[in-house]
PDB file of C-alpha atoms in Angstrom:
ATOM      1  CA  MET A   1       0.000   0.000   0.000  1.00  0.00           C
ATOM      2  CA  ILE A   2       1.292   3.439  -0.954  1.00  0.00           C
ATOM      3  CA  GLY A   3       1.032   6.015   1.813  1.00  0.00           C
ATOM      4  CA  VAL A   4       1.301   9.758   1.323  1.00  0.00           C
ATOM      5  CA  VAL A   5       2.437  12.092   4.100  1.00  0.00           C
ATOM      6  CA  LEU A   6       1.414  15.736   3.804  1.00  0.00           C
ATOM      7  CA  LEU A   7       4.404  17.962   4.575  1.00  0.00           C
ATOM      8  CA  SER A   8       4.448  21.597   5.645  1.00  0.00           C
ATOM      9  CA  ALA A   9       7.180  24.171   6.135  1.00  0.00           C
ATOM     10  CA  GLY A  10       7.472  24.471   9.913  1.00  0.00           C
ATOM     11  CA  ARG A  11       9.296  27.135  11.866  1.00  0.00           C
ATOM     12  CA  GLN A  12      11.360  26.724  15.015  1.00  0.00           C
ATOM     13  CA  PRO A  13       9.555  28.860  17.621  1.00  0.00           C
ATOM     14  CA  VAL A  14      12.739  30.441  19.032  1.00  0.00           C
ATOM     15  CA  SER A  15      15.163  30.817  16.117  1.00  0.00           C
ATOM     16  CA  GLY A  16      12.636  30.911  13.275  1.00  0.00           C
ATOM     17  CA  ALA A  17      14.653  28.356  11.292  1.00  0.00           C
ATOM     18  CA  THR A  18      12.873  25.992   8.925  1.00  0.00           C
ATOM     19  CA  VAL A  19      12.174  22.615  10.574  1.00  0.00           C
ATOM     20  CA  LEU A  20      10.105  19.534   9.890  1.00  0.00           C
ATOM     21  CA  PRO A  21       7.155  19.521  12.331  1.00  0.00           C
ATOM     22  CA  ARG A  22       7.456  16.663  14.807  1.00  0.00           C
ATOM     23  CA  LEU A  23       3.953  15.370  14.107  1.00  0.00           C
ATOM     24  CA  GLU A  24       4.799  14.976  10.421  1.00  0.00           C
ATOM     25  CA  ALA A  25       8.022  13.154  11.317  1.00  0.00           C
ATOM     26  CA  GLN A  26       5.915  10.812  13.458  1.00  0.00           C
ATOM     27  CA  ALA A  27       3.553  10.339  10.521  1.00  0.00           C
ATOM     28  CA  ILE A  28       6.520   9.343   8.343  1.00  0.00           C
ATOM     29  CA  ARG A  29       7.479   6.630  10.823  1.00  0.00           C
ATOM     30  CA  LEU A  30       3.962   5.179  10.812  1.00  0.00           C
ATOM     31  CA  ALA A  31       3.722   5.345   7.021  1.00  0.00           C
ATOM     32  CA  THR A  32       7.079   3.667   6.389  1.00  0.00           C
ATOM     33  CA  GLY A  33       6.047   0.849   8.728  1.00  0.00           C
ATOM     34  CA  LEU A  34       3.307  -0.107   6.259  1.00  0.00           C
ATOM     35  CA  GLY A  35       5.378  -0.016   3.079  1.00  0.00           C
ATOM     36  CA  GLU A  36       6.222   2.621   0.515  1.00  0.00           C
ATOM     37  CA  ALA A  37       5.733   6.206   1.704  1.00  0.00           C
ATOM     38  CA  VAL A  38       5.843   9.390  -0.364  1.00  0.00           C
ATOM     39  CA  GLY A  39       5.881  12.961   0.886  1.00  0.00           C
ATOM     40  CA  LEU A  40       3.694  15.644  -0.680  1.00  0.00           C
ATOM     41  CA  HIS A  41       4.299  19.365  -0.263  1.00  0.00           C
ATOM     42  CA  ALA A  42       2.597  22.359  -1.868  1.00  0.00           C
ATOM     43  CA  GLY A  43       4.568  25.547  -1.419  1.00  0.00           C
ATOM     44  CA  PRO A  44       7.050  27.938  -2.998  1.00  0.00           C
ATOM     45  CA  ASP A  45      10.197  25.992  -2.051  1.00  0.00           C
ATOM     46  CA  ALA A  46      10.795  22.262  -1.616  1.00  0.00           C
ATOM     47  CA  ALA A  47      13.960  22.859   0.452  1.00  0.00           C
ATOM     48  CA  ALA A  48      11.709  23.687   3.404  1.00  0.00           C
ATOM     49  CA  VAL A  49      10.686  20.019   3.696  1.00  0.00           C
ATOM     50  CA  ALA A  50      13.908  18.343   2.531  1.00  0.00           C
ATOM     51  CA  ASP A  51      14.650  17.096   6.060  1.00  0.00           C
ATOM     52  CA  ALA A  52      11.748  14.661   5.692  1.00  0.00           C
ATOM     53  CA  LEU A  53      13.992  12.528   3.461  1.00  0.00           C
ATOM     54  CA  GLY A  54      16.351  11.892   6.359  1.00  0.00           C
ATOM     55  CA  HIS A  55      13.491  10.653   8.554  1.00  0.00           C
ATOM     56  CA  GLY A  56      12.492   7.778   6.280  1.00  0.00           C
ATOM     57  CA  LEU A  57      11.025   9.072   3.013  1.00  0.00           C
ATOM     58  CA  SER A  58      12.677   8.108  -0.250  1.00  0.00           C
ATOM     59  CA  ARG A  59      10.759  10.605  -2.409  1.00  0.00           C
ATOM     60  CA  ILE A  60       8.989  13.941  -2.001  1.00  0.00           C
ATOM     61  CA  VAL A  61       6.561  15.290  -4.569  1.00  0.00           C
ATOM     62  CA  HIS A  62       6.624  19.082  -4.665  1.00  0.00           C
ATOM     63  CA  VAL A  63       3.802  21.086  -6.209  1.00  0.00           C
ATOM     64  CA  PRO A  64       4.944  24.714  -6.699  1.00  0.00           C
ATOM     65  CA  VAL A  65       2.479  27.137  -5.128  1.00  0.00           C
ATOM     66  CA  PRO A  66       3.224  30.854  -4.655  1.00  0.00           C
ATOM     67  CA  ALA A  67       3.513  32.204  -1.142  1.00  0.00           C
ATOM     68  CA  GLY A  68       0.224  33.405   0.290  1.00  0.00           C
ATOM     69  CA  VAL A  69      -1.878  31.000  -1.795  1.00  0.00           C
ATOM     70  CA  ASP A  70      -4.123  28.337  -0.316  1.00  0.00           C
ATOM     71  CA  PRO A  71      -2.341  24.957  -0.740  1.00  0.00           C
ATOM     72  CA  VAL A  72      -5.507  22.856  -0.346  1.00  0.00           C
ATOM     73  CA  PRO A  73      -6.611  22.927  -4.039  1.00  0.00           C
ATOM     74  CA  ALA A  74      -3.122  21.946  -5.223  1.00  0.00           C
ATOM     75  CA  LEU A  75      -2.841  19.151  -2.646  1.00  0.00           C
ATOM     76  CA  SER A  76      -6.309  17.840  -3.452  1.00  0.00           C
ATOM     77  CA  ALA A  77      -5.682  17.809  -7.196  1.00  0.00           C
ATOM     78  CA  ARG A  78      -2.397  15.945  -6.817  1.00  0.00           C
ATOM     79  CA  LEU A  79      -3.827  13.422  -4.353  1.00  0.00           C
ATOM     80  CA  ALA A  80      -6.701  12.724  -6.736  1.00  0.00           C
ATOM     81  CA  ALA A  81      -4.136  11.892  -9.430  1.00  0.00           C
ATOM     82  CA  MET A  82      -1.993   9.733  -7.127  1.00  0.00           C
ATOM     83  CA  ALA A  83      -4.998   7.884  -5.592  1.00  0.00           C
ATOM     84  CA  PRO A  84      -3.174   6.623  -2.455  1.00  0.00           C
ATOM     85  CA  GLY A  85      -4.793   4.198  -0.055  1.00  0.00           C
ATOM     86  CA  LEU A  86      -3.606   6.129   3.011  1.00  0.00           C
ATOM     87  CA  ILE A  87      -2.916   9.831   3.621  1.00  0.00           C
ATOM     88  CA  LEU A  88      -1.284  10.970   6.851  1.00  0.00           C
ATOM     89  CA  ALA A  89      -0.945  14.499   8.193  1.00  0.00           C
ATOM     90  CA  GLY A  90      -0.134  16.285  11.427  1.00  0.00           C
ATOM     91  CA  ARG A  91      -2.889  17.761  13.546  1.00  0.00           C
ATOM     92  CA  ARG A  92      -1.596  21.252  12.793  1.00  0.00           C
ATOM     93  CA  GLY A  93       1.430  23.076  11.425  1.00  0.00           C
ATOM     94  CA  GLN A  94       4.273  24.577  13.415  1.00  0.00           C
ATOM     95  CA  GLY A  95       5.251  28.224  13.498  1.00  0.00           C
ATOM     96  CA  GLY A  96       3.027  29.353  10.609  1.00  0.00           C
ATOM     97  CA  ASP A  97      -0.706  29.542   9.988  1.00  0.00           C
ATOM     98  CA  GLU A  98      -1.577  26.849  12.518  1.00  0.00           C
ATOM     99  CA  THR A  99      -5.288  26.574  11.843  1.00  0.00           C
ATOM    100  CA  GLY A 100      -5.337  22.772  11.777  1.00  0.00           C
ATOM    101  CA  MET A 101      -7.947  22.896   9.006  1.00  0.00           C
ATOM    102  CA  VAL A 102      -5.833  21.687   6.047  1.00  0.00           C
ATOM    103  CA  PRO A 103      -6.444  17.926   6.608  1.00  0.00           C
ATOM    104  CA  TYR A 104     -10.184  18.513   6.985  1.00  0.00           C
ATOM    105  CA  ALA A 105     -10.313  20.734   3.896  1.00  0.00           C
ATOM    106  CA  VAL A 106      -8.393  18.143   1.863  1.00  0.00           C
ATOM    107  CA  ALA A 107     -10.681  15.323   3.031  1.00  0.00           C
ATOM    108  CA  GLU A 108     -13.723  17.392   2.115  1.00  0.00           C
ATOM    109  CA  ALA A 109     -12.300  18.206  -1.326  1.00  0.00           C
ATOM    110  CA  LEU A 110     -11.608  14.506  -1.968  1.00  0.00           C
ATOM    111  CA  ASP A 111     -14.967  13.474  -0.491  1.00  0.00           C
ATOM    112  CA  GLY A 112     -13.050  11.059   1.709  1.00  0.00           C
ATOM    113  CA  LEU A 113     -13.019   9.816   5.282  1.00  0.00           C
ATOM    114  CA  LEU A 114     -10.902  11.470   8.008  1.00  0.00           C
ATOM    115  CA  ILE A 115      -9.849   9.724  11.230  1.00  0.00           C
ATOM    116  CA  PRO A 116      -8.309  12.135  13.789  1.00  0.00           C
ATOM    117  CA  ASP A 117      -5.748  11.526  16.564  1.00  0.00           C
ATOM    118  CA  VAL A 118      -4.269   8.252  15.326  1.00  0.00           C
ATOM    119  CA  VAL A 119      -1.401   6.757  17.366  1.00  0.00           C
ATOM    120  CA  ALA A 120      -0.826   3.392  15.632  1.00  0.00           C
ATOM    121  CA  LEU A 121      -1.363   1.787  12.229  1.00  0.00           C
ATOM    122  CA  ALA A 122      -1.408  -1.762  10.940  1.00  0.00           C
ATOM    123  CA  ALA A 123      -2.129  -3.229   7.504  1.00  0.00           C
ATOM    124  CA  GLY A 124      -4.408  -6.195   6.924  1.00  0.00           C
ATOM    125  CA  ASP A 125      -5.384  -8.287   3.922  1.00  0.00           C
ATOM    126  CA  ALA A 126      -6.632  -6.833   0.641  1.00  0.00           C
ATOM    127  CA  GLY A 127      -5.986  -3.227   1.548  1.00  0.00           C
ATOM    128  CA  ALA A 128      -7.581  -3.327   5.004  1.00  0.00           C
ATOM    129  CA  LEU A 129      -6.285  -0.930   7.631  1.00  0.00           C
ATOM    130  CA  SER A 130      -6.358  -0.990  11.415  1.00  0.00           C
ATOM    131  CA  LEU A 131      -6.006   2.410  13.100  1.00  0.00           C
ATOM    132  CA  ASP A 132      -5.712   3.014  16.851  1.00  0.00           C
ATOM    133  CA  GLN A 133      -7.333   6.324  17.788  1.00  0.00           C
ATOM    134  CA  THR A 134      -6.702   7.978  21.149  1.00  0.00           C
ATOM    135  CA  LEU A 135      -9.744   9.230  23.041  1.00  0.00           C
ATOM    136  CA  GLY A 136      -7.920  10.934  25.906  1.00  0.00           C
ATOM    137  CA  ARG A 137      -7.126   9.800  29.454  1.00  0.00           C
ATOM    138  CA  GLY A 138      -5.501   6.629  28.184  1.00  0.00           C
ATOM    139  CA  ALA A 139      -8.568   5.345  26.333  1.00  0.00           C
ATOM    140  CA  ARG A 140      -8.166   4.129  22.746  1.00  0.00           C
ATOM    141  CA  ARG A 141     -10.439   2.925  19.994  1.00  0.00           C
ATOM    142  CA  ARG A 142      -9.477   0.582  17.155  1.00  0.00           C
ATOM    143  CA  VAL A 143     -10.982   1.366  13.761  1.00  0.00           C
ATOM    144  CA  ARG A 144     -10.852  -1.234  10.974  1.00  0.00           C
ATOM    145  CA  LEU A 145     -11.649  -0.123   7.435  1.00  0.00           C
ATOM    146  CA  ARG A 146     -10.501  -0.135   3.855  1.00  0.00           C
ATOM    147  CA  GLY A 147      -8.832   2.809   2.185  1.00  0.00           C
ATOM    148  CA  PRO A 148      -8.642   5.405   1.014  1.00  0.00           C
ATOM    149  CA  VAL A 149      -8.595   7.297   4.298  1.00  0.00           C
ATOM    150  CA  LEU A 150      -6.934  10.433   5.651  1.00  0.00           C
ATOM    151  CA  ALA A 151      -5.672  10.298   9.234  1.00  0.00           C
ATOM    152  CA  THR A 152      -4.155  12.951  11.484  1.00  0.00           C
ATOM    153  CA  ILE A 153      -1.414  11.960  13.914  1.00  0.00           C
ATOM    154  CA  HIS A 154      -1.603  12.515  17.671  1.00  0.00           C
ATOM    155  CA  PRO A 155       1.519  13.493  19.697  1.00  0.00           C
ATOM    156  CA  ASP A 156       1.246  10.166  21.578  1.00  0.00           C
ATOM    157  CA  ALA A 157       2.238   8.292  18.385  1.00  0.00           C
ATOM    158  CA  PRO A 158       5.714   6.661  18.304  1.00  0.00           C
ATOM    159  CA  ALA A 159       8.644   9.070  18.233  1.00  0.00           C
ATOM    160  CA  PRO A 160      10.166   9.986  14.840  1.00  0.00           C
ATOM    161  CA  LEU A 161      12.953   7.916  13.373  1.00  0.00           C
ATOM    162  CA  PRO A 162      16.455   9.367  13.890  1.00  0.00           C
ATOM    163  CA  PHE A 163      17.691  11.614  11.107  1.00  0.00           C
ATOM    164  CA  ALA A 164      19.986   9.728   8.693  1.00  0.00           C
ATOM    165  CA  TYR A 165      22.238  11.977   6.613  1.00  0.00           C
ATOM    166  CA  GLY A 166      23.010   9.305   4.007  1.00  0.00           C
ATOM    167  CA  GLN A 167      19.343   8.562   3.452  1.00  0.00           C
ATOM    168  CA  ALA A 168      18.654  12.272   3.081  1.00  0.00           C
ATOM    169  CA  ARG A 169      21.330  12.470   0.348  1.00  0.00           C
ATOM    170  CA  ARG A 170      19.844   9.499  -1.516  1.00  0.00           C
ATOM    171  CA  GLY A 171      16.304  10.848  -1.392  1.00  0.00           C
ATOM    172  CA  VAL A 172      14.685  12.477  -4.412  1.00  0.00           C
ATOM    173  CA  ILE A 173      12.568  15.627  -4.620  1.00  0.00           C
ATOM    174  CA  GLU A 174      10.302  15.524  -7.668  1.00  0.00           C
ATOM    175  CA  THR A 175       8.749  18.810  -8.772  1.00  0.00           C
ATOM    176  CA  VAL A 176       5.531  18.456 -10.733  1.00  0.00           C
ATOM    177  CA  ALA A 177       3.397  21.053 -12.449  1.00  0.00           C
ATOM    178  CA  GLY A 178       0.299  22.008 -10.561  1.00  0.00           C
ATOM    179  CA  ASP A 179      -3.127  23.007 -11.783  1.00  0.00           C
ATOM    180  CA  PRO A 180      -3.055  26.748 -12.730  1.00  0.00           C
ATOM    181  CA  ALA A 181      -6.590  27.186 -11.479  1.00  0.00           C
ATOM    182  CA  ALA A 182      -5.646  25.658  -8.133  1.00  0.00           C
ATOM    183  CA  ALA A 183      -2.542  27.829  -7.866  1.00  0.00           C
ATOM    184  CA  ALA A 184      -4.637  30.947  -8.340  1.00  0.00           C
ATOM    185  CA  ALA A 185      -6.964  30.148  -5.452  1.00  0.00           C
ATOM    186  CA  PRO A 186      -6.600  32.766  -2.693  1.00  0.00           C
ATOM    187  CA  VAL A 187      -6.110  31.910   0.938  1.00  0.00           C
ATOM    188  CA  PRO A 188      -9.400  32.001   2.871  1.00  0.00           C
ATOM    189  CA  VAL A 189      -9.740  35.107   5.016  1.00  0.00           C
ATOM    190  CA  PHE A 190     -10.057  34.435   8.741  1.00  0.00           C
ATOM    191  CA  GLU A 191     -11.439  36.952  11.186  1.00  0.00           C
ATOM    192  CA  GLU A 192      -9.396  37.550  14.326  1.00  0.00           C
ATOM    193  CA  ARG A 193     -11.231  38.642  17.462  1.00  0.00           C
ATOM    194  CA  PRO A 194     -10.088  39.004  21.067  1.00  0.00           C
ATOM    195  CA  TYR A 195     -10.701  36.019  23.299  1.00  0.00           C
ATOM    196  CA  ARG A 196     -13.840  36.203  25.390  1.00  0.00           C
ATOM    197  CA  ARG A 197     -14.634  33.707  28.077  1.00  0.00           C
ATOM    198  CA  ARG A 198     -17.811  31.781  27.480  1.00  0.00           C
ATOM    199  CA  PRO A 199     -20.428  31.687  30.235  1.00  0.00           C
ATOM    200  CA  LYS A 200     -20.408  28.547  32.337  1.00  0.00           C
ATOM    201  CA  ILE A 201     -23.247  26.128  31.691  1.00  0.00           C
ATOM    202  CA  VAL A 202     -25.107  25.422  34.906  1.00  0.00           C
ATOM    203  CA  LYS A 203     -25.480  21.702  35.464  1.00  0.00           C
ATOM    204  CA  GLY A 204     -29.118  20.750  35.702  1.00  0.00           C
ATOM    205  CA  ALA A 205     -30.356  24.170  34.616  1.00  0.00           C
ATOM    206  CA  PRO A 206     -33.867  24.052  33.141  1.00  0.00           C
ATOM    207  CA  SER A 207     -33.961  24.524  29.399  1.00  0.00           C
ATOM    208  CA  GLY A 208     -37.474  25.930  29.543  1.00  0.00           C
ATOM    209  CA  GLY A 209     -39.506  27.670  32.178  1.00  0.00           C
ATOM    210  CA  SER A 210     -39.769  31.308  33.008  1.00  0.00           C
ATOM    211  CA  ALA A 211     -36.958  33.820  33.154  1.00  0.00           C
ATOM    212  CA  ALA A 212     -37.170  33.824  36.952  1.00  0.00           C
ATOM    213  CA  GLU A 213     -36.639  30.049  37.114  1.00  0.00           C
ATOM    214  CA  ARG A 214     -33.623  30.243  34.816  1.00  0.00           C
ATOM    215  CA  LEU A 215     -32.236  33.106  36.912  1.00  0.00           C
ATOM    216  CA  ARG A 216     -32.611  31.092  40.113  1.00  0.00           C
ATOM    217  CA  ALA A 217     -30.805  28.147  38.468  1.00  0.00           C
ATOM    218  CA  ALA A 218     -27.998  30.398  37.233  1.00  0.00           C
ATOM    219  CA  THR A 219     -27.472  32.093  40.603  1.00  0.00           C
ATOM    220  CA  GLY A 220     -27.512  28.795  42.480  1.00  0.00           C
ATOM    221  CA  GLU A 221     -30.627  29.559  44.489  1.00  0.00           C
ATOM    222  CA  ALA A 222     -32.347  26.408  43.220  1.00  0.00           C
ATOM    223  CA  ALA A 223     -29.338  24.220  44.011  1.00  0.00           C
ATOM    224  CA  SER A 224     -29.016  25.640  47.531  1.00  0.00           C
ATOM    225  CA  GLY A 225     -32.494  24.432  48.431  1.00  0.00           C
ATOM    226  CA  GLY A 226     -33.968  27.881  49.057  1.00  0.00           C
ATOM    227  CA  GLY A 227     -31.678  28.833  51.946  1.00  0.00           C
ATOM    228  CA  ARG A 228     -31.639  32.330  53.463  1.00  0.00           C
ATOM    229  CA  LEU A 229     -28.870  34.855  52.885  1.00  0.00           C
ATOM    230  CA  LEU A 230     -27.594  36.195  56.198  1.00  0.00           C
ATOM    231  CA  VAL A 231     -25.494  39.359  56.261  1.00  0.00           C
ATOM    232  CA  ARG A 232     -23.400  39.739  59.432  1.00  0.00           C
ATOM    233  CA  PRO A 233     -25.708  37.594  61.548  1.00  0.00           C
ATOM    234  CA  GLU A 234     -25.350  37.046  65.269  1.00  0.00           C
ATOM    235  CA  PRO A 235     -23.467  33.822  66.135  1.00  0.00           C
ATOM    236  CA  ASP A 236     -26.536  32.163  67.611  1.00  0.00           C
ATOM    237  CA  GLU A 237     -28.650  32.999  64.555  1.00  0.00           C
ATOM    238  CA  ALA A 238     -25.957  31.744  62.166  1.00  0.00           C
ATOM    239  CA  ALA A 239     -25.592  28.489  64.128  1.00  0.00           C
ATOM    240  CA  ARG A 240     -29.340  27.884  64.079  1.00  0.00           C
ATOM    241  CA  GLU A 241     -29.462  28.472  60.313  1.00  0.00           C
ATOM    242  CA  ILE A 242     -26.589  26.043  59.728  1.00  0.00           C
ATOM    243  CA  LEU A 243     -28.250  23.356  61.851  1.00  0.00           C
ATOM    244  CA  THR A 244     -31.542  23.868  60.048  1.00  0.00           C
ATOM    245  CA  HIS A 245     -29.844  23.478  56.652  1.00  0.00           C
ATOM    246  CA  LEU A 246     -27.960  20.334  57.733  1.00  0.00           C
ATOM    247  CA  ARG A 247     -31.205  18.765  58.955  1.00  0.00           C
ATOM    248  CA  ARG A 248     -32.939  19.743  55.699  1.00  0.00           C
ATOM    249  CA  ILE A 249     -30.382  17.940  53.547  1.00  0.00           C
ATOM    250  CA  GLY A 250     -30.315  14.894  55.843  1.00  0.00           C
ATOM    251  CA  VAL A 251     -26.872  15.263  57.383  1.00  0.00           C
ATOM    252  CA  LEU A 252     -28.268  15.678  60.903  1.00  0.00           C
ATOM    253  CA  GLY A 253     -31.278  14.029  62.437  1.00  0.00           C
ATOM    254  CA  PRO A 254     -34.193  15.840  64.031  1.00  0.00           C
ATOM    255  CA  PRO A 255     -33.512  17.575  67.352  1.00  0.00           C
ATOM    256  CA  ALA A 256     -33.776  15.361  70.400  1.00  0.00           C
ATOM    257  CA  ARG A 257     -36.805  15.903  72.622  1.00  0.00           C
ATOM    258  CA  GLU A 258     -36.202  16.924  76.168  1.00  0.00           C
ATOM    259  CA  SER A 259     -37.104  14.281  78.738  1.00  0.00           C
ATOM    260  CA  ARG A 260     -39.356  15.245  81.618  1.00  0.00           C
TER     261      ARG A 260
END
């Protein structure tokens, strides 16, 4: 099975130097474990992803795309021509426009299936694939299917293979002509707004009812059981109110009767 790894030009967060994103290096390791793996990059310069050859790829296909142009149409057109059984990508880029939407946009353009947060891969018979998907907190789910499929790699996947200088020298970067219509597609415009905290959803709040009922649920009056608000009470009054509340919720029993 031929696997394709989508490559992006990452940036080191401190120095700004061009680096291969770690998630894509992890994707290369998983892809090479299944058989032949090819890198695919759409961008102005293929040298930005040349380090991927040293991590296990023998060939990188480069589709020239001017800077500032959306790479999704060029990637989708090339993948449609290559027709791979498996496409791997990182969850997001590194040091650039880290929207994390490129894999989803490519899957939508190809009308294909996307499996996120994959940590392990295995090949079966007749093109079958077994993908282990992390669900958080140590839980995993195994998905068995037949390609083609696009999967994004989770950081918990196996570490990248060590960089091999000789393998990087033997690797080949193949530049292919892209679709002129795809190269002319502009980058989608995203709106940037300041972060605003979302209101907390009250557990058990009524979805219907009057505005007064929703206000009581939001302020916690309903959850408190209708207790009284005491402002600077006398100690005896505060103690009586506490005892009354504890008896109401069942922590304390009823007061003992005096014996005569």
